Tab-separated table of C-alpha atoms in Angstrom:
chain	number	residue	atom	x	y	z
A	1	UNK	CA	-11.449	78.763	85.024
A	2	UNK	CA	-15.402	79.779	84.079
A	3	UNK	CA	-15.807	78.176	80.619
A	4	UNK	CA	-19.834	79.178	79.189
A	5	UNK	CA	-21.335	76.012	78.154
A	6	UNK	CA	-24.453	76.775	76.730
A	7	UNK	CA	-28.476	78.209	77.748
A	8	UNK	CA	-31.479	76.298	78.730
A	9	UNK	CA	-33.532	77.263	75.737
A	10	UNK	CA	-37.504	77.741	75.767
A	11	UNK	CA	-39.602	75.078	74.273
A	12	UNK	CA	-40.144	77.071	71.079
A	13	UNK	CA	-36.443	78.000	70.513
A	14	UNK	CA	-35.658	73.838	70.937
A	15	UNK	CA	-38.342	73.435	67.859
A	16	UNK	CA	-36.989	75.909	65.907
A	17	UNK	CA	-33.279	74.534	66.788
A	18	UNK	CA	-34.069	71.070	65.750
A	19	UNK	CA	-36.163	72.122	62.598
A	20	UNK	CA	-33.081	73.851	61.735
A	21	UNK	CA	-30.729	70.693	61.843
A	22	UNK	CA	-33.194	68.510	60.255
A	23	UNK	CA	-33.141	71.255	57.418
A	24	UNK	CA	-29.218	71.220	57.221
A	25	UNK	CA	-29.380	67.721	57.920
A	26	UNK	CA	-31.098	66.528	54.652
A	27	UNK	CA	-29.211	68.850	52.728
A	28	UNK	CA	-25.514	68.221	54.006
A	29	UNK	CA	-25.887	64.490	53.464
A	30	UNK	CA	-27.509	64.720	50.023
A	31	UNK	CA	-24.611	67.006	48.646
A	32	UNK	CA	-22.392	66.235	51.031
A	33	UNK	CA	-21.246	69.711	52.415
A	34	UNK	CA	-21.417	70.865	55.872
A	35	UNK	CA	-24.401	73.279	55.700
A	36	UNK	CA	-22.717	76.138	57.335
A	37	UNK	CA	-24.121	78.437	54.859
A	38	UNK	CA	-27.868	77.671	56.220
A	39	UNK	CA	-26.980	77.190	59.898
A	40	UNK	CA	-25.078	80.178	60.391
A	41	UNK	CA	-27.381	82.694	59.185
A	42	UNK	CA	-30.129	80.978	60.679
A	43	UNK	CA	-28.489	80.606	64.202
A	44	UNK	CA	-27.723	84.249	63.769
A	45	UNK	CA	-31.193	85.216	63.176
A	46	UNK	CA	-32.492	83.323	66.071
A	47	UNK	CA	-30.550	85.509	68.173
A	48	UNK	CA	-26.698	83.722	68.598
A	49	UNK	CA	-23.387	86.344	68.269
A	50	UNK	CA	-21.873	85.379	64.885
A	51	UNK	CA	-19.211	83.842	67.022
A	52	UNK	CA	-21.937	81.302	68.811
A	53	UNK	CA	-23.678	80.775	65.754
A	54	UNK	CA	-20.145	79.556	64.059
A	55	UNK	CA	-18.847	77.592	66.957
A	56	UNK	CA	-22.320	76.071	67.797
A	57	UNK	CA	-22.938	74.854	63.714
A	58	UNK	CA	-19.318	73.831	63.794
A	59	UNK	CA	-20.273	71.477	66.798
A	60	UNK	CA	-23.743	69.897	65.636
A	61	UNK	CA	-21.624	69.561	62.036
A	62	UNK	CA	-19.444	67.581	64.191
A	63	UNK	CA	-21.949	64.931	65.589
A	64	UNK	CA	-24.373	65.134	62.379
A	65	UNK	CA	-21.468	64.452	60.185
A	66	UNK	CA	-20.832	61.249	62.083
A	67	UNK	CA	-24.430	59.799	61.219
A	68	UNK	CA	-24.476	61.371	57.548
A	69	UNK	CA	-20.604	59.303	56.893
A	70	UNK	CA	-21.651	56.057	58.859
A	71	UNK	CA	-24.938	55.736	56.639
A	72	UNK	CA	-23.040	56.736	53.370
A	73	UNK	CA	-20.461	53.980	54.367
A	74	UNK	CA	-23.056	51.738	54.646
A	75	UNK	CA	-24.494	52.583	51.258
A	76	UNK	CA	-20.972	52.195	49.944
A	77	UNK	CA	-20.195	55.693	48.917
A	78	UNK	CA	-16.754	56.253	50.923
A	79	UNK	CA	-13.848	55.746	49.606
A	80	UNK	CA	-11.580	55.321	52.691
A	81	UNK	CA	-8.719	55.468	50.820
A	82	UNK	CA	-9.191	58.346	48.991
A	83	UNK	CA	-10.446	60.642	52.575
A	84	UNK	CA	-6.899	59.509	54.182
A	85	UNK	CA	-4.793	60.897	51.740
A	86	UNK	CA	-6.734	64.211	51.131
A	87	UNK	CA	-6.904	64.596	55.327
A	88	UNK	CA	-3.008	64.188	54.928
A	89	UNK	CA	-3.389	67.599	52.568
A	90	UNK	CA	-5.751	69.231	54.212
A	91	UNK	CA	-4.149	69.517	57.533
A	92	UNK	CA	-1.339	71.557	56.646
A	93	UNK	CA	-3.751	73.493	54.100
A	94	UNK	CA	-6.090	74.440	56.635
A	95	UNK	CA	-3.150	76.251	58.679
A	96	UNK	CA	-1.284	77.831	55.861
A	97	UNK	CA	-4.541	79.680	54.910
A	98	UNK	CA	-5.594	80.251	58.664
A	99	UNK	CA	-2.241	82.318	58.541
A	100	UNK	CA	-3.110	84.075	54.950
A	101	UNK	CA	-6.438	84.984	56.233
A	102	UNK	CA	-4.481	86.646	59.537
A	103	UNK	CA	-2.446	88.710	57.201
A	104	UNK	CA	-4.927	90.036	55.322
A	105	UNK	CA	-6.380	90.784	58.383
A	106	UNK	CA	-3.273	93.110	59.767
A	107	UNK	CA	-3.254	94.721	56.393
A	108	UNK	CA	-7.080	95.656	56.940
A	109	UNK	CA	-8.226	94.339	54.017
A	110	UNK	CA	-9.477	90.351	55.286
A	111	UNK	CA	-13.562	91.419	55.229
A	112	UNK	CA	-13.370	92.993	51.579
A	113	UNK	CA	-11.632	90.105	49.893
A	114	UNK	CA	-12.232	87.198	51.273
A	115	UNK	CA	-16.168	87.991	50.505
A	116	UNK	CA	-15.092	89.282	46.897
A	117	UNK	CA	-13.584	86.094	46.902
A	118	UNK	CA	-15.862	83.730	48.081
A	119	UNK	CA	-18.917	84.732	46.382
A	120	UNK	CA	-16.613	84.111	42.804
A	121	UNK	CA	-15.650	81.195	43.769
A	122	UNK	CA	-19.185	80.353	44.725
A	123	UNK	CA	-20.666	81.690	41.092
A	124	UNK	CA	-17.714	80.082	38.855
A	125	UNK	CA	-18.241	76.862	40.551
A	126	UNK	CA	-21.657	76.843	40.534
A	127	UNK	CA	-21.652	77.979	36.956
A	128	UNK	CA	-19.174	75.161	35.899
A	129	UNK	CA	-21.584	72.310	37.517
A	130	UNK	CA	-24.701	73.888	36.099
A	131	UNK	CA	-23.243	73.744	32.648
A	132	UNK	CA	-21.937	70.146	33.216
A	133	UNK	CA	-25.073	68.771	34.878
A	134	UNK	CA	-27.324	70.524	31.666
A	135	UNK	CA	-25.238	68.786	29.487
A	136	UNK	CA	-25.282	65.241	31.126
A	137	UNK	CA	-29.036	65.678	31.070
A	138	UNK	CA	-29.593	66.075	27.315
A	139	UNK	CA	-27.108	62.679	27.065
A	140	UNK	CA	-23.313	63.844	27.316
A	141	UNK	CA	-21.999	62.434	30.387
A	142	UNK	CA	-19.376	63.393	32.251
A	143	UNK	CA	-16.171	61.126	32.350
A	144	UNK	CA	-14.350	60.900	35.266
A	145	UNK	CA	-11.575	59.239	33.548
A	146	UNK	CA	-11.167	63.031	31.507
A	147	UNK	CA	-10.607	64.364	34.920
A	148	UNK	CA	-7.801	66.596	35.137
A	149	UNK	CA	-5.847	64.828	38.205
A	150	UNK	CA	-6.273	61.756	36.425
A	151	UNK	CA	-4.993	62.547	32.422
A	152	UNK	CA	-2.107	65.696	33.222
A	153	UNK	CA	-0.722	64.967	37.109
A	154	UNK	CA	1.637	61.700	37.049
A	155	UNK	CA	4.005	62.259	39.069
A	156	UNK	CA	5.299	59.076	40.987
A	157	UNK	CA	3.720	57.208	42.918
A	158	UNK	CA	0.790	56.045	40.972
A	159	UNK	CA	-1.987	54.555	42.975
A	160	UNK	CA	-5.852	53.377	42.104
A	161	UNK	CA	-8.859	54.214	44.143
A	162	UNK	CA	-10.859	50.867	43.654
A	163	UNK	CA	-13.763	51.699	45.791
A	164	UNK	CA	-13.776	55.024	43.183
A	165	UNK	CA	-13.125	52.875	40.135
A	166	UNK	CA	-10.047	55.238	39.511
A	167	UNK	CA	-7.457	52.989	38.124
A	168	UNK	CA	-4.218	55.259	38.298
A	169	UNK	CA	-4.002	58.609	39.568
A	170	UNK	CA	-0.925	60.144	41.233
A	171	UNK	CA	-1.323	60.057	45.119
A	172	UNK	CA	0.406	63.535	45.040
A	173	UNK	CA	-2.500	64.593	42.767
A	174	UNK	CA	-4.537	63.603	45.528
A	175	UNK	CA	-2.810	64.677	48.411
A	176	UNK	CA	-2.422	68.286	46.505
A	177	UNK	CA	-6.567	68.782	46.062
A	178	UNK	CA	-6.873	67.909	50.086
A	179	UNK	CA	-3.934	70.514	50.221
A	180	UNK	CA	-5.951	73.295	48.052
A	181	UNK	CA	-9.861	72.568	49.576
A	182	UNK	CA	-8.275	72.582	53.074
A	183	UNK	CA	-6.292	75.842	52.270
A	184	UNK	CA	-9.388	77.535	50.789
A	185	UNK	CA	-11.979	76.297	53.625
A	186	UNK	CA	-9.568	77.807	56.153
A	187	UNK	CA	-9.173	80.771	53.881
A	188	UNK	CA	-12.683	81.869	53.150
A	189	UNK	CA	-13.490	80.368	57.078
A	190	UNK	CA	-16.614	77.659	55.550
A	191	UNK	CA	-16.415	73.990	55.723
A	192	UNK	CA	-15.105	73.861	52.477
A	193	UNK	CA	-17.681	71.191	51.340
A	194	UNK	CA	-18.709	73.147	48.430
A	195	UNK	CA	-14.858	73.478	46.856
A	196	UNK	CA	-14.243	69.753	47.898
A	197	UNK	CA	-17.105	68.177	46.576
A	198	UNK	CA	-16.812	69.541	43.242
A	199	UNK	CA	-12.709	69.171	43.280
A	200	UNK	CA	-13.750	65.444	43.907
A	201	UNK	CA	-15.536	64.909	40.978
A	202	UNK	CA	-14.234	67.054	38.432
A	203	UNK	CA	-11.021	67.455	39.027
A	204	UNK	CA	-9.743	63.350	41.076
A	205	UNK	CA	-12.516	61.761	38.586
A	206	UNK	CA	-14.947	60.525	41.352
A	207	UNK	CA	-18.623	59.199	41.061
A	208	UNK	CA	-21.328	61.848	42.120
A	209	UNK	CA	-21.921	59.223	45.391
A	210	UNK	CA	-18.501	58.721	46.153
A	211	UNK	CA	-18.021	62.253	46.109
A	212	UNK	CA	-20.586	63.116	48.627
A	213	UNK	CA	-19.697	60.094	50.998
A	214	UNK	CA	-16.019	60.621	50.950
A	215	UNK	CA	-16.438	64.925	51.554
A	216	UNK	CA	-18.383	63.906	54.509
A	217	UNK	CA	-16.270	61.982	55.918
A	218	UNK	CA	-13.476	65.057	55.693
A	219	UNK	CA	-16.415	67.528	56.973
A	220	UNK	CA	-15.857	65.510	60.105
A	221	UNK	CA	-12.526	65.584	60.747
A	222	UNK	CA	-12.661	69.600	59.445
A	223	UNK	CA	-15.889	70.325	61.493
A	224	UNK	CA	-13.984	68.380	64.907
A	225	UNK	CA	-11.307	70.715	64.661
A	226	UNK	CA	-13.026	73.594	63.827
A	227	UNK	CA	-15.517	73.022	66.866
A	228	UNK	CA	-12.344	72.453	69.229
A	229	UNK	CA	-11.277	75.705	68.301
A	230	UNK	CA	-14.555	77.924	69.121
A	231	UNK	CA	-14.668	75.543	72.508
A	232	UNK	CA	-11.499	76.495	73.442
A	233	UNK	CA	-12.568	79.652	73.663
A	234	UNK	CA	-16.042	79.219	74.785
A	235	UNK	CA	-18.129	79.717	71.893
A	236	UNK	CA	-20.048	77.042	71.645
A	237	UNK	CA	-23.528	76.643	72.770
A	238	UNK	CA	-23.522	72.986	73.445
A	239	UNK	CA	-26.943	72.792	74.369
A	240	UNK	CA	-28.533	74.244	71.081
A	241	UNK	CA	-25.617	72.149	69.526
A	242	UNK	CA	-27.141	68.960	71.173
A	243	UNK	CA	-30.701	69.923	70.324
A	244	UNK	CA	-29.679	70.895	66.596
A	245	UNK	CA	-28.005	67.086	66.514
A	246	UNK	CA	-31.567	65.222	67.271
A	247	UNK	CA	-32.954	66.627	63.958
A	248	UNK	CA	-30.206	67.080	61.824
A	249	UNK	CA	-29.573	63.193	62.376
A	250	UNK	CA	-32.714	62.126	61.299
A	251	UNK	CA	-32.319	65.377	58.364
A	252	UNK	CA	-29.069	63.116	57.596
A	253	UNK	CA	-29.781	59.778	57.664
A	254	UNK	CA	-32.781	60.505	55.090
A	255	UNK	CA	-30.589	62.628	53.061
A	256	UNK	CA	-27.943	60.280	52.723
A	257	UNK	CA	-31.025	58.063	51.790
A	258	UNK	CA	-31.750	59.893	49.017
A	259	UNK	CA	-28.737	60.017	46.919
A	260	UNK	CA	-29.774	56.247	46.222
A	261	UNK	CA	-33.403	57.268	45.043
A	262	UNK	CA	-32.329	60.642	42.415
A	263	UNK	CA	-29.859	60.506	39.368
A	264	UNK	CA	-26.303	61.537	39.612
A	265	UNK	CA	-27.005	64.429	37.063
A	266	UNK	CA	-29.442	66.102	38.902
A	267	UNK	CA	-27.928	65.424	42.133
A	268	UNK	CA	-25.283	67.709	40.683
A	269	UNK	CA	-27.789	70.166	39.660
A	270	UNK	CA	-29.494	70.703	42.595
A	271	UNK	CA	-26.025	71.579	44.394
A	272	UNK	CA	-24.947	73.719	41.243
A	273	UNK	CA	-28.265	75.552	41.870
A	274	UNK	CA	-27.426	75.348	46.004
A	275	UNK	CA	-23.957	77.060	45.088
A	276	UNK	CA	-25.305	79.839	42.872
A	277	UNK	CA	-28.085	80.727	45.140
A	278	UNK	CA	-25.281	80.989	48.168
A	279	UNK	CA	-23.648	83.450	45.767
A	280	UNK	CA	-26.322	85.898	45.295
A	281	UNK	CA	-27.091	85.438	49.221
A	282	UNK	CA	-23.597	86.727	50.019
A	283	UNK	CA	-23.522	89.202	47.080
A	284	UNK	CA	-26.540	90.656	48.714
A	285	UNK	CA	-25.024	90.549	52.233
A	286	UNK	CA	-22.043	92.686	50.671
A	287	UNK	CA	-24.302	95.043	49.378
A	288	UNK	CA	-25.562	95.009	52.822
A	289	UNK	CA	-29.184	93.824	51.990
A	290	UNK	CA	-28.802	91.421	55.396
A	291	UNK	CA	-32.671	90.629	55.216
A	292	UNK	CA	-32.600	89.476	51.634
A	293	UNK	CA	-29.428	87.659	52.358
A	294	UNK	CA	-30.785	85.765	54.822
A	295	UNK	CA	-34.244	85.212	53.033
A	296	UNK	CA	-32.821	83.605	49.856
A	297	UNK	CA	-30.739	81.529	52.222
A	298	UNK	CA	-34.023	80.514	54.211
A	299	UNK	CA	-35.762	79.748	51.356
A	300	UNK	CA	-33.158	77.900	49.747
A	301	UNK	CA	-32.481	75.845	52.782
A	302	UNK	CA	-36.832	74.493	53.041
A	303	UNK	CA	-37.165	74.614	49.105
A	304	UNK	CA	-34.151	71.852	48.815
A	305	UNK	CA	-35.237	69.921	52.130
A	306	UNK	CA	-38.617	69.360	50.621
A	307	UNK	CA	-37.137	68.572	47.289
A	308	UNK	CA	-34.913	65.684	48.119
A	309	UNK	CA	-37.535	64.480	50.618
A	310	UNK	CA	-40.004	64.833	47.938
A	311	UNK	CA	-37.103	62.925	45.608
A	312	UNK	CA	-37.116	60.106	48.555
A	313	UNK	CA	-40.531	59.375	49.215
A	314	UNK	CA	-41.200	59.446	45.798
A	315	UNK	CA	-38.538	57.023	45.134
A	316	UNK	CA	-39.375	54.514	48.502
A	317	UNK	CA	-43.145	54.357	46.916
A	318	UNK	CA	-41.575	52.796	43.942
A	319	UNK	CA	-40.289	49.976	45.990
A	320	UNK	CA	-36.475	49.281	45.187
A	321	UNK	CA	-36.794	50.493	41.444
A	322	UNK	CA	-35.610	54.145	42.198
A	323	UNK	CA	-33.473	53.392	45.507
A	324	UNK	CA	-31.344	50.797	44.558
A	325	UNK	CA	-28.632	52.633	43.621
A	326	UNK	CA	-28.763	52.104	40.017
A	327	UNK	CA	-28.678	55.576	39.420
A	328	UNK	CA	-24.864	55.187	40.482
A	329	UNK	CA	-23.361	55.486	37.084
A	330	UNK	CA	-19.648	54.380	37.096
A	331	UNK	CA	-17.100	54.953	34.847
A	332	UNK	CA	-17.060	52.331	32.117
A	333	UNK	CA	-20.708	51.037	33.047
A	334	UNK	CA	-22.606	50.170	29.851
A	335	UNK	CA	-24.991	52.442	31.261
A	336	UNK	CA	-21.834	55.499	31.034
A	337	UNK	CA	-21.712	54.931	27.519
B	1	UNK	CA	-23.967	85.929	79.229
B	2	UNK	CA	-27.785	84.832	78.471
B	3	UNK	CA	-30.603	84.344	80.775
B	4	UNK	CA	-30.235	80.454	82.500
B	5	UNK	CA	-26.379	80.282	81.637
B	6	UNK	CA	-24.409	76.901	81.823
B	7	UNK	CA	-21.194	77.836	83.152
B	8	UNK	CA	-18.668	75.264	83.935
B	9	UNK	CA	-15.469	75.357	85.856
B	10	UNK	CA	-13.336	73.407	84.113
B	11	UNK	CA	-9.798	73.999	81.970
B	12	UNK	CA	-10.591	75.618	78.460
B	13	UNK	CA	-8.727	72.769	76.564
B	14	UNK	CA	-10.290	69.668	78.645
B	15	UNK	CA	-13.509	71.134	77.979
B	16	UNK	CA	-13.028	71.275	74.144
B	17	UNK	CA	-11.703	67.974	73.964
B	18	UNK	CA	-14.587	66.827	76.063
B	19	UNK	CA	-17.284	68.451	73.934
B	20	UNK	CA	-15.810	67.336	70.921
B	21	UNK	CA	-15.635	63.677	72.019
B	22	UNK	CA	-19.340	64.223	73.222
B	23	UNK	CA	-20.565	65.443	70.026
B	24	UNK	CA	-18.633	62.247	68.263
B	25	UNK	CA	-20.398	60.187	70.992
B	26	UNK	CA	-23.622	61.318	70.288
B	27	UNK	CA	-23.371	60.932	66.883
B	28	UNK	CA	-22.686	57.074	66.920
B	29	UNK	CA	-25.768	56.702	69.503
B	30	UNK	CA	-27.874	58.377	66.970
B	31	UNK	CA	-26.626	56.602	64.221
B	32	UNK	CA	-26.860	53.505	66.035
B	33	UNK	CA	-30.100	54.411	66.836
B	34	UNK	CA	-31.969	55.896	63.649
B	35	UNK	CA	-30.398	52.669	61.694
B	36	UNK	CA	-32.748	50.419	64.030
B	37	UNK	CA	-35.612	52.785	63.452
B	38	UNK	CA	-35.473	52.281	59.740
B	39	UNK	CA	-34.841	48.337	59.738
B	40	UNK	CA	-38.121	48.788	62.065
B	41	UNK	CA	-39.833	50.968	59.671
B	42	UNK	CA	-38.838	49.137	56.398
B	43	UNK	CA	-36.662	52.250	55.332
B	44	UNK	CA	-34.063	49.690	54.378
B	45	UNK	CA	-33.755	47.995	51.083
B	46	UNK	CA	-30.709	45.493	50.532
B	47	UNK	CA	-28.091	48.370	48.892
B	48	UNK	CA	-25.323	45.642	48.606
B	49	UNK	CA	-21.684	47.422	48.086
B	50	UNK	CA	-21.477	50.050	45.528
B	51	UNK	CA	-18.277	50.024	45.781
């Protein structure tokens, strides 16, 4: 059987290709999300079906999330723990809403909702994090040990995440957030980094860093599958894939980089302002302003690269004072309280 | 199917498998790779464990 593997692409298509994953690169491993929002469009506009964009993002996701989790378990922001019992939900999340979105599909309706959906989802979680991150900057700072998982959920058996600093939380409590972020990235058909992330921190109690090492790690395992999927059925360019990896590995390695060299708060500002700007981008694709959609998105995607690689250069100039990972507040540092 | 196509006779399944394992592959040469380039370059400043 014929399976398509890919096109030789000219030279200034393999620029464009790799300035694209160094772009999505930097920005998946500083908020720890897949980037599909970026990729996709921009794969789209360089001329892939939306099929090929999907399957071929889904693919360099696969190898770039490999560098971007290595360097944040390096860094010590993966809590192995944790990722193991959330994959153990997410699995059978991922399917049930694979199914949901297929019978929204037979009653005609899939396109409609799931974008009504997604771009609330995208404006009530961005709005949530902007009002949290606002607040942490003028001095109130969040509490992971408030979180939600942590205080109402106790159903037996209790575990703690040391490597989070989470001293009891029920491993059901856990296991049910992989369950829901795996159910909803299925459902709304992104990586789900954006719900995960978040769900990490707010709702299991997790550091900012932790959060974004530990999602990335999951992005893997979500990305793999996803990529064996559009394989399967041809639609992945695994050329442009392979040409997207060489700059979205160096994009991730120096992203990953530069959650040591920026404060937790703002870390979580930039990606409540990354959320809320995807929002309006898909709000404007519904209203089917396609060119503005996928200008905010471009925009978005070079503003924040050259933010957080402002952030990092910034912070390497300063020689160890900015980038060594004192901005890591934990819960019940002296510098917490 | 675009001009200078890649096609490949192979099974659907072995292929996926195989291009997901590539992808993996690559990304642990890269890795492997870019963390050199950065103890070369200086990039690296003793982190210790956060955890």
């Amino acid at each position: 059987m014929s399976v398509y593997a890919g096109a030789l692409p000219s030279g200034l298509v393999v620029i464009t290709l790799i300035i694209i994953g160094f772009c999505v690169g930097v920005i998946g491993a500083f908020f720890g999300v897949g980037g599909a929002f970026i990729a996709t469009p921009a794969l789209n506009i360089l001329g892939f079906p939306m099929a090929y964009a999907i399957g071929t993002d889904l693919a360099h996701m696969t190898g770039k999330s490999v560098v971007a989790a290595l360097k944040h378990k390096k860094l010590g922001n993966v809590d192995m723990k944790a990722a193991g019992l959330l994959l153990i939900g997410t699995l059978p999340g991922v399917k049930l809403g694979a199914k949901a979105v297929i019978s929204l599909e037979s009653m005609g309706m899939a396109e409609f909702v799931l974008r009504t959906i997604y771009i609330a989802l995208l404006m009530v979680v961005g709005s949530l994090i902007l009002r949290e991150s606002l607040s942490a900057r003028r001095g109130t700072e969040w509490d992971g040990t408030k979180a939600l998982l942590q205080r109402k959920f106790r159903l037996k058996p209790i575990i703690a995440l040391k490597a989070s600093g989470i001293e009891s939380i029920s491993i059901w409590g856990v296991i049910l957030l992989g369950f829901v972020t795996g159910f909803l990235a299925a459902f709304l058909g992104v990586g789900g980094g954006f719900v995960r992330m978040p769900g990490l921190l707010y709702l299991l109690g997790m550091p900012t860093n932790m959060a974004v090492g530990t999602d990335l790690l999951e992005v893997l395992f979500s990305g793999g599958y996803g990529m064996f999927l559009y394989a399967r059925e041809a639609r992945v360019d695994m050329i442009a894939a392979l040409t997207m990896l060489l700059g979205a590995s160096i994009g991730s390695h120096l992203g990953a980089l530069a959650t040591r060299c920026v404060q937790a708060d703002s870390i979580r500002l930039y990606f409540a302002l990354t959320v809320l700007g995807s929002g309006v981008a898909v709000g404007a694709k519904q209203a089917d302003l396609k060119t503005l959609s996928a200008g905010i998105l471009l925009f978005l995607g070079t503003a924040l690269t050259g933010l957080i690689l402002y952030k990092l250069a910034r912070g390497l100039r300063m020689k160890d004072k900015r980038c060594d990972g004192s901005n890591l507040r934990r819960h019940g540092d002296p510098a917490n309280d | 199917m675009p001009e200078h196509a890649v096609v490949l006779d192979v099974n659907p399944v072995i292929y996926a498998v195989t291009a997901v394992a590539v992808m993996v592959a690559a990304g642990l040469i890269l890795s492997a790779t870019l963390e050199r380039i950065s103890g070369w370059l200086g990039l690296e400043t003793d982190y210790g464990d956060s955890s």
